[in-house]
Amino acid sequence: MRTNTALRDDAFLCEAMERFGDVVYRLALCRLDSRADAEDVYQEVFLRLLRDTTDFRDDEHLKAWLLRVTVSRCNDLRRSAWSRRTAPLEAAATMAAPVAERHEALWQAVRTLPDDLRTAVWLHYVEGYGTDEIAALTGCRPATARTRLHRARKRLKHELEGSDDEQQERLAADAAYQSAR
């Protein structure tokens, strides 16, 4: 057990929460589809920042660190026995509200993507990261990040343009994809 550990000062933590809190929360909400779980991840990420001793080079380094920790904590939560035995009580209807209001059909389709594809889409299109950065944040190879974006785009195109018969085929393909992972 760690004792006598210096914590970051309140001003640093408040500044980080002010600047990047929405980014952390929205990414957690995108990954978990539950406001309560996203709030828990938000708190855990900033508690970890409070205790962490990393010397951040700049704001972009801090943001990348926060997003990496958020993805990691979401993955941990998804793998937990508790998460596997429960189902969320809500859909993430408020995810990125201004964007969702303008593009509800698109974001509804994004919400149906598997976690890894949804995260790649979110980090690329909402947060503005390139595939090399997405790979670093999610712990995969850059080629994998590009593949995830490609698959996500393809699924979204079919989802938004497809017929009912095609939707049934996609559901079967999604089930096969999930079982193969």
PDB file of N, CA and C in Angstrom, residues 56-118:
ATOM      1  N   PHE A  56       3.448  15.816 -17.629  1.00  0.00           N
ATOM      2  CA  PHE A  56       2.882  15.997 -18.965  1.00  0.00           C
ATOM      3  C   PHE A  56       3.613  17.106 -19.707  1.00  0.00           C
ATOM      4  N   ARG A  57       3.971  16.811 -20.975  1.00  0.00           N
ATOM      5  CA  ARG A  57       4.697  17.779 -21.804  1.00  0.00           C
ATOM      6  C   ARG A  57       3.825  18.971 -22.177  1.00  0.00           C
ATOM      7  N   ASP A  58       2.553  18.685 -22.501  1.00  0.00           N
ATOM      8  CA  ASP A  58       1.642  19.737 -22.929  1.00  0.00           C
ATOM      9  C   ASP A  58       0.212  19.239 -22.764  1.00  0.00           C
ATOM     10  N   ASP A  59      -0.747  20.062 -23.162  1.00  0.00           N
ATOM     11  CA  ASP A  59      -2.157  19.698 -23.021  1.00  0.00           C
ATOM     12  C   ASP A  59      -2.529  18.481 -23.861  1.00  0.00           C
ATOM     13  N   GLU A  60      -1.940  18.352 -25.036  1.00  0.00           N
ATOM     14  CA  GLU A  60      -2.250  17.210 -25.900  1.00  0.00           C
ATOM     15  C   GLU A  60      -1.775  15.904 -25.260  1.00  0.00           C
ATOM     16  N   HIS A  61      -0.629  15.944 -24.601  1.00  0.00           N
ATOM     17  CA  HIS A  61      -0.122  14.771 -23.883  1.00  0.00           C
ATOM     18  C   HIS A  61      -1.077  14.406 -22.742  1.00  0.00           C
ATOM     19  N   LEU A  62      -1.543  15.391 -22.012  1.00  0.00           N
ATOM     20  CA  LEU A  62      -2.502  15.155 -20.930  1.00  0.00           C
ATOM     21  C   LEU A  62      -3.811  14.583 -21.474  1.00  0.00           C
ATOM     22  N   LYS A  63      -4.324  15.148 -22.564  1.00  0.00           N
ATOM     23  CA  LYS A  63      -5.565  14.659 -23.157  1.00  0.00           C
ATOM     24  C   LYS A  63      -5.417  13.215 -23.621  1.00  0.00           C
ATOM     25  N   ALA A  64      -4.312  12.904 -24.280  1.00  0.00           N
ATOM     26  CA  ALA A  64      -4.076  11.541 -24.741  1.00  0.00           C
ATOM     27  C   ALA A  64      -3.995  10.575 -23.554  1.00  0.00           C
ATOM     28  N   TRP A  65      -3.337  10.982 -22.482  1.00  0.00           N
ATOM     29  CA  TRP A  65      -3.245  10.153 -21.286  1.00  0.00           C
ATOM     30  C   TRP A  65      -4.640   9.898 -20.714  1.00  0.00           C
ATOM     31  N   LEU A  66      -5.444  10.946 -20.620  1.00  0.00           N
ATOM     32  CA  LEU A  66      -6.800  10.808 -20.084  1.00  0.00           C
ATOM     33  C   LEU A  66      -7.640   9.866 -20.949  1.00  0.00           C
ATOM     34  N   LEU A  67      -7.533   9.982 -22.271  1.00  0.00           N
ATOM     35  CA  LEU A  67      -8.301   9.108 -23.157  1.00  0.00           C
ATOM     36  C   LEU A  67      -7.825   7.664 -23.078  1.00  0.00           C
ATOM     37  N   ARG A  68      -6.505   7.455 -22.965  1.00  0.00           N
ATOM     38  CA  ARG A  68      -5.990   6.093 -22.803  1.00  0.00           C
ATOM     39  C   ARG A  68      -6.519   5.463 -21.519  1.00  0.00           C
ATOM     40  N   VAL A  69      -6.491   6.218 -20.440  1.00  0.00           N
ATOM     41  CA  VAL A  69      -6.986   5.710 -19.159  1.00  0.00           C
ATOM     42  C   VAL A  69      -8.490   5.447 -19.248  1.00  0.00           C
ATOM     43  N   THR A  70      -9.230   6.315 -19.930  1.00  0.00           N
ATOM     44  CA  THR A  70     -10.675   6.130 -20.092  1.00  0.00           C
ATOM     45  C   THR A  70     -10.972   4.844 -20.853  1.00  0.00           C
ATOM     46  N   VAL A  71     -10.299   4.633 -21.976  1.00  0.00           N
ATOM     47  CA  VAL A  71     -10.506   3.404 -22.760  1.00  0.00           C
ATOM     48  C   VAL A  71     -10.157   2.181 -21.914  1.00  0.00           C
ATOM     49  N   SER A  72      -9.051   2.252 -21.214  1.00  0.00           N
ATOM     50  CA  SER A  72      -8.623   1.130 -20.380  1.00  0.00           C
ATOM     51  C   SER A  72      -9.644   0.832 -19.284  1.00  0.00           C
ATOM     52  N   ARG A  73     -10.122   1.868 -18.625  1.00  0.00           N
ATOM     53  CA  ARG A  73     -11.098   1.667 -17.542  1.00  0.00           C
ATOM     54  C   ARG A  73     -12.420   1.138 -18.094  1.00  0.00           C
ATOM     55  N   CYS A  74     -12.842   1.612 -19.260  1.00  0.00           N
ATOM     56  CA  CYS A  74     -14.062   1.088 -19.894  1.00  0.00           C
ATOM     57  C   CYS A  74     -13.891  -0.394 -20.225  1.00  0.00           C
ATOM     58  N   ASN A  75     -12.720  -0.751 -20.741  1.00  0.00           N
ATOM     59  CA  ASN A  75     -12.456  -2.159 -21.034  1.00  0.00           C
ATOM     60  C   ASN A  75     -12.506  -2.992 -19.756  1.00  0.00           C
ATOM     61  N   ASP A  76     -11.905  -2.491 -18.692  1.00  0.00           N
ATOM     62  CA  ASP A  76     -11.934  -3.199 -17.411  1.00  0.00           C
ATOM     63  C   ASP A  76     -13.369  -3.394 -16.934  1.00  0.00           C
ATOM     64  N   LEU A  77     -14.156  -2.351 -17.042  1.00  0.00           N
ATOM     65  CA  LEU A  77     -15.540  -2.418 -16.592  1.00  0.00           C
ATOM     66  C   LEU A  77     -16.336  -3.417 -17.427  1.00  0.00           C
ATOM     67  N   ARG A  78     -16.123  -3.421 -18.738  1.00  0.00           N
ATOM     68  CA  ARG A  78     -16.823  -4.369 -19.620  1.00  0.00           C
ATOM     69  C   ARG A  78     -16.450  -5.815 -19.309  1.00  0.00           C
ATOM     70  N   ARG A  79     -15.189  -6.028 -18.927  1.00  0.00           N
ATOM     71  CA  ARG A  79     -14.730  -7.387 -18.633  1.00  0.00           C
ATOM     72  C   ARG A  79     -15.140  -7.868 -17.245  1.00  0.00           C
ATOM     73  N   SER A  80     -15.575  -6.961 -16.398  1.00  0.00           N
ATOM     74  CA  SER A  80     -15.889  -7.349 -15.021  1.00  0.00           C
ATOM     75  C   SER A  80     -17.085  -8.296 -14.977  1.00  0.00           C
ATOM     76  N   ALA A  81     -17.098  -9.136 -13.982  1.00  0.00           N
ATOM     77  CA  ALA A  81     -18.195 -10.090 -13.812  1.00  0.00           C
ATOM     78  C   ALA A  81     -19.515  -9.349 -13.614  1.00  0.00           C
ATOM     79  N   TRP A  82     -19.484  -8.250 -12.906  1.00  0.00           N
ATOM     80  CA  TRP A  82     -20.696  -7.463 -12.663  1.00  0.00           C
ATOM     81  C   TRP A  82     -21.303  -6.985 -13.978  1.00  0.00           C
ATOM     82  N   SER A  83     -20.477  -6.466 -14.850  1.00  0.00           N
ATOM     83  CA  SER A  83     -20.961  -5.941 -16.122  1.00  0.00           C
ATOM     84  C   SER A  83     -21.555  -7.038 -16.995  1.00  0.00           C
ATOM     85  N   ARG A  84     -20.960  -8.209 -16.962  1.00  0.00           N
ATOM     86  CA  ARG A  84     -21.462  -9.309 -17.789  1.00  0.00           C
ATOM     87  C   ARG A  84     -22.812  -9.821 -17.294  1.00  0.00           C
ATOM     88  N   ARG A  85     -23.128  -9.612 -16.016  1.00  0.00           N
ATOM     89  CA  ARG A  85     -24.384 -10.110 -15.465  1.00  0.00           C
ATOM     90  C   ARG A  85     -25.492  -9.069 -15.488  1.00  0.00           C
ATOM     91  N   THR A  86     -25.187  -7.850 -15.886  1.00  0.00           N
ATOM     92  CA  THR A  86     -26.190  -6.788 -15.870  1.00  0.00           C
ATOM     93  C   THR A  86     -26.379  -6.220 -17.262  1.00  0.00           C
ATOM     94  N   ALA A  87     -27.465  -5.497 -17.440  1.00  0.00           N
ATOM     95  CA  ALA A  87     -27.739  -4.807 -18.704  1.00  0.00           C
ATOM     96  C   ALA A  87     -27.995  -3.343 -18.385  1.00  0.00           C
ATOM     97  N   PRO A  88     -27.571  -2.428 -19.253  1.00  0.00           N
ATOM     98  CA  PRO A  88     -27.806  -1.017 -18.986  1.00  0.00           C
ATOM     99  C   PRO A  88     -29.296  -0.709 -18.972  1.00  0.00           C
ATOM    100  N   LEU A  89     -29.690   0.228 -18.132  1.00  0.00           N
ATOM    101  CA  LEU A  89     -31.087   0.613 -18.021  1.00  0.00           C
ATOM    102  C   LEU A  89     -31.482   1.648 -19.050  1.00  0.00           C
ATOM    103  N   GLU A  90     -30.518   2.170 -19.762  1.00  0.00           N
ATOM    104  CA  GLU A  90     -30.791   3.265 -20.688  1.00  0.00           C
ATOM    105  C   GLU A  90     -29.956   3.138 -21.944  1.00  0.00           C
ATOM    106  N   ALA A  91     -30.417   3.727 -22.992  1.00  0.00           N
ATOM    107  CA  ALA A  91     -29.582   3.906 -24.181  1.00  0.00           C
ATOM    108  C   ALA A  91     -28.890   5.241 -24.008  1.00  0.00           C
ATOM    109  N   ALA A  92     -27.794   5.428 -24.651  1.00  0.00           N
ATOM    110  CA  ALA A  92     -27.052   6.678 -24.495  1.00  0.00           C
ATOM    111  C   ALA A  92     -27.654   7.746 -25.398  1.00  0.00           C
ATOM    112  N   ALA A  93     -28.880   8.124 -25.136  1.00  0.00           N
ATOM    113  CA  ALA A  93     -29.610   9.059 -25.989  1.00  0.00           C
ATOM    114  C   ALA A  93     -29.025  10.456 -25.951  1.00  0.00           C
ATOM    115  N   THR A  94     -28.333  10.787 -24.884  1.00  0.00           N
ATOM    116  CA  THR A  94     -27.794  12.134 -24.778  1.00  0.00           C
ATOM    117  C   THR A  94     -26.356  12.237 -25.252  1.00  0.00           C
ATOM    118  N   MET A  95     -25.817  11.149 -25.798  1.00  0.00           N
ATOM    119  CA  MET A  95     -24.438  11.161 -26.248  1.00  0.00           C
ATOM    120  C   MET A  95     -24.232  12.263 -27.289  1.00  0.00           C
ATOM    121  N   ALA A  96     -23.326  13.157 -27.006  1.00  0.00           N
ATOM    122  CA  ALA A  96     -23.002  14.250 -27.922  1.00  0.00           C
ATOM    123  C   ALA A  96     -24.268  14.922 -28.419  1.00  0.00           C
ATOM    124  N   ALA A  97     -25.062  15.441 -27.506  1.00  0.00           N
ATOM    125  CA  ALA A  97     -26.406  15.949 -27.805  1.00  0.00           C
ATOM    126  C   ALA A  97     -26.493  16.868 -29.025  1.00  0.00           C
ATOM    127  N   PRO A  98     -25.648  17.889 -29.161  1.00  0.00           N
ATOM    128  CA  PRO A  98     -25.800  18.745 -30.347  1.00  0.00           C
ATOM    129  C   PRO A  98     -25.598  17.970 -31.655  1.00  0.00           C
ATOM    130  N   VAL A  99     -24.624  17.079 -31.689  1.00  0.00           N
ATOM    131  CA  VAL A  99     -24.381  16.280 -32.883  1.00  0.00           C
ATOM    132  C   VAL A  99     -25.538  15.317 -33.090  1.00  0.00           C
ATOM    133  N   ALA A 100     -25.982  14.685 -32.018  1.00  0.00           N
ATOM    134  CA  ALA A 100     -27.044  13.681 -32.121  1.00  0.00           C
ATOM    135  C   ALA A 100     -28.343  14.291 -32.624  1.00  0.00           C
ATOM    136  N   GLU A 101     -28.622  15.532 -32.223  1.00  0.00           N
ATOM    137  CA  GLU A 101     -29.848  16.175 -32.684  1.00  0.00           C
ATOM    138  C   GLU A 101     -29.830  16.359 -34.197  1.00  0.00           C
ATOM    139  N   ARG A 102     -28.677  16.701 -34.742  1.00  0.00           N
ATOM    140  CA  ARG A 102     -28.575  16.926 -36.180  1.00  0.00           C
ATOM    141  C   ARG A 102     -28.438  15.638 -36.968  1.00  0.00           C
ATOM    142  N   HIS A 103     -27.886  14.636 -36.358  1.00  0.00           N
ATOM    143  CA  HIS A 103     -27.581  13.400 -37.084  1.00  0.00           C
ATOM    144  C   HIS A 103     -28.031  12.180 -36.279  1.00  0.00           C
ATOM    145  N   GLU A 104     -29.260  12.212 -35.799  1.00  0.00           N
ATOM    146  CA  GLU A 104     -29.747  11.154 -34.909  1.00  0.00           C
ATOM    147  C   GLU A 104     -29.652   9.770 -35.538  1.00  0.00           C
ATOM    148  N   ALA A 105     -30.013   9.639 -36.798  1.00  0.00           N
ATOM    149  CA  ALA A 105     -29.959   8.325 -37.453  1.00  0.00           C
ATOM    150  C   ALA A 105     -28.523   7.804 -37.501  1.00  0.00           C
ATOM    151  N   LEU A 106     -27.590   8.682 -37.807  1.00  0.00           N
ATOM    152  CA  LEU A 106     -26.187   8.275 -37.862  1.00  0.00           C
ATOM    153  C   LEU A 106     -25.703   7.825 -36.490  1.00  0.00           C
ATOM    154  N   TRP A 107     -25.954   8.630 -35.461  1.00  0.00           N
ATOM    155  CA  TRP A 107     -25.446   8.277 -34.130  1.00  0.00           C
ATOM    156  C   TRP A 107     -26.185   7.086 -33.543  1.00  0.00           C
ATOM    157  N   GLN A 108     -27.415   6.889 -33.937  1.00  0.00           N
ATOM    158  CA  GLN A 108     -28.116   5.675 -33.505  1.00  0.00           C
ATOM    159  C   GLN A 108     -27.425   4.455 -34.127  1.00  0.00           C
ATOM    160  N   ALA A 109     -27.040   4.580 -35.388  1.00  0.00           N
ATOM    161  CA  ALA A 109     -26.321   3.485 -36.049  1.00  0.00           C
ATOM    162  C   ALA A 109     -24.941   3.274 -35.415  1.00  0.00           C
ATOM    163  N   VAL A 110     -24.260   4.355 -35.058  1.00  0.00           N
ATOM    164  CA  VAL A 110     -22.950   4.243 -34.399  1.00  0.00           C
ATOM    165  C   VAL A 110     -23.090   3.486 -33.083  1.00  0.00           C
ATOM    166  N   ARG A 111     -24.152   3.766 -32.337  1.00  0.00           N
ATOM    167  CA  ARG A 111     -24.364   3.097 -31.048  1.00  0.00           C
ATOM    168  C   ARG A 111     -24.529   1.588 -31.189  1.00  0.00           C
ATOM    169  N   THR A 112     -24.926   1.115 -32.366  1.00  0.00           N
ATOM    170  CA  THR A 112     -25.125  -0.323 -32.553  1.00  0.00           C
ATOM    171  C   THR A 112     -23.831  -1.046 -32.929  1.00  0.00           C
ATOM    172  N   LEU A 113     -22.769  -0.302 -33.217  1.00  0.00           N
ATOM    173  CA  LEU A 113     -21.497  -0.930 -33.578  1.00  0.00           C
ATOM    174  C   LEU A 113     -20.878  -1.624 -32.366  1.00  0.00           C
ATOM    175  N   PRO A 114     -20.073  -2.648 -32.604  1.00  0.00           N
ATOM    176  CA  PRO A 114     -19.314  -3.263 -31.507  1.00  0.00           C
ATOM    177  C   PRO A 114     -18.385  -2.227 -30.865  1.00  0.00           C
ATOM    178  N   ASP A 115     -18.007  -2.446 -29.623  1.00  0.00           N
ATOM    179  CA  ASP A 115     -17.199  -1.488 -28.861  1.00  0.00           C
ATOM    180  C   ASP A 115     -15.965  -0.991 -29.595  1.00  0.00           C
ATOM    181  N   ASP A 116     -15.191  -1.915 -30.160  1.00  0.00           N
ATOM    182  CA  ASP A 116     -13.938  -1.509 -30.790  1.00  0.00           C
ATOM    183  C   ASP A 116     -14.169  -0.621 -32.013  1.00  0.00           C
ATOM    184  N   LEU A 117     -15.197  -0.923 -32.791  1.00  0.00           N
ATOM    185  CA  LEU A 117     -15.509  -0.099 -33.960  1.00  0.00           C
ATOM    186  C   LEU A 117     -16.077   1.252 -33.532  1.00  0.00           C
ATOM    187  N   ARG A 118     -16.962   1.242 -32.546  1.00  0.00           N
ATOM    188  CA  ARG A 118     -17.573   2.480 -32.055  1.00  0.00           C
ATOM    189  C   ARG A 118     -16.510   3.415 -31.468  1.00  0.00           C
TER     190      ARG A 118
END
